[in-house]
C-alpha positions as a Python dict, from the first residue, in 0.01 Angstrom:
ca = {
    (1, 'M'): (0, 0, 0),
    (2, 'N'): (-67, 362, 88),
    (3, 'V'): (150, 476, 377),
    (4, 'S'): (265, 833, 445),
    (5, 'F'): (502, 949, 716),
    (6, 'E'): (721, 1243, 813),
    (7, 'W'): (1101, 1227, 818),
    (8, 'G'): (1304, 1506, 972),
    (9, 'L'): (1643, 1659, 910),
    (10, 'G'): (1711, 1935, 1158),
    (11, 'D'): (1407, 2159, 1176),
    (12, 'K'): (1278, 2051, 834),
    (13, 'L'): (1015, 1778, 821),
    (14, 'R'): (950, 1623, 483),
    (15, 'L'): (640, 1425, 396),
    (16, 'L'): (737, 1090, 244),
    (17, 'R'): (526, 806, 116),
    (18, 'V'): (563, 445, 8),
    (19, 'H'): (504, 414, -367),
    (20, 'D'): (436, 93, -558),
    (21, 'F'): (615, 123, -894),
    (22, 'G'): (430, -172, -1045),
    (23, 'P'): (484, -539, -1125),
    (24, 'G'): (849, -639, -1131),
    (25, 'K'): (965, -301, -1000),
    (26, 'G'): (870, -315, -631),
    (27, 'R'): (808, -40, -380),
    (28, 'G'): (1016, 260, -279),
    (29, 'I'): (1011, 570, -62),
    (30, 'V'): (937, 893, -249),
    (31, 'S'): (900, 1253, -141),
    (32, 'A'): (550, 1395, -144),
    (33, 'E'): (694, 1742, -213),
    (34, 'D'): (952, 1898, -444),
    (35, 'I'): (1321, 1878, -352),
    (36, 'R'): (1541, 2165, -468),
    (37, 'A'): (1872, 2092, -645),
    (38, 'G'): (2151, 2065, -388),
    (39, 'E'): (1912, 2035, -92),
    (40, 'L'): (2026, 1791, 178),
    (41, 'V'): (1747, 1541, 238),
    (42, 'E'): (1916, 1287, 464),
    (43, 'R'): (2224, 1258, 681),
    (44, 'A'): (2344, 915, 795),
    (45, 'P'): (2654, 942, 1015),
    (46, 'V'): (2877, 636, 1041),
    (47, 'L'): (3085, 542, 1345),
    (48, 'I'): (3398, 352, 1241),
    (49, 'I'): (3499, 85, 1494),
    (50, 'P'): (3835, -80, 1419),
    (51, 'A'): (3818, -459, 1378),
    (52, 'A'): (4029, -514, 1691),
    (53, 'D'): (3777, -319, 1901),
    (54, 'R'): (3452, -465, 1763),
    (55, 'A'): (3433, -751, 2014),
    (56, 'K'): (3462, -501, 2300),
    (57, 'T'): (3151, -307, 2197),
    (58, 'S'): (2803, -349, 2338),
    (59, 'W'): (2661, -303, 1986),
    (60, 'P'): (2711, -647, 1828),
    (61, 'N'): (2367, -644, 1665),
    (62, 'V'): (2385, -300, 1509),
    (63, 'T'): (2730, -305, 1352),
    (64, 'S'): (2782, -390, 989),
    (65, 'L'): (3100, -452, 798),
    (66, 'R'): (3202, -204, 531),
    (67, 'G'): (3511, -239, 319),
    (68, 'K'): (3831, -399, 447),
    (69, 'N'): (3779, -308, 815),
}
């Protein structure tokens, strides 16, 4: 499989690609360019919804349980 795509963080677009690591290892997403030490490459904010409030949300299909709550 040879698929390339761009993924953005702020004003920085990074070229990523799907890489097949071989039999028994599977595929993964790798950067098609160098990443400097300490450089932020992804941000994934999490919205915490208390258990008592989950049933009241309109997001039942996009919530996932993490930890004790």
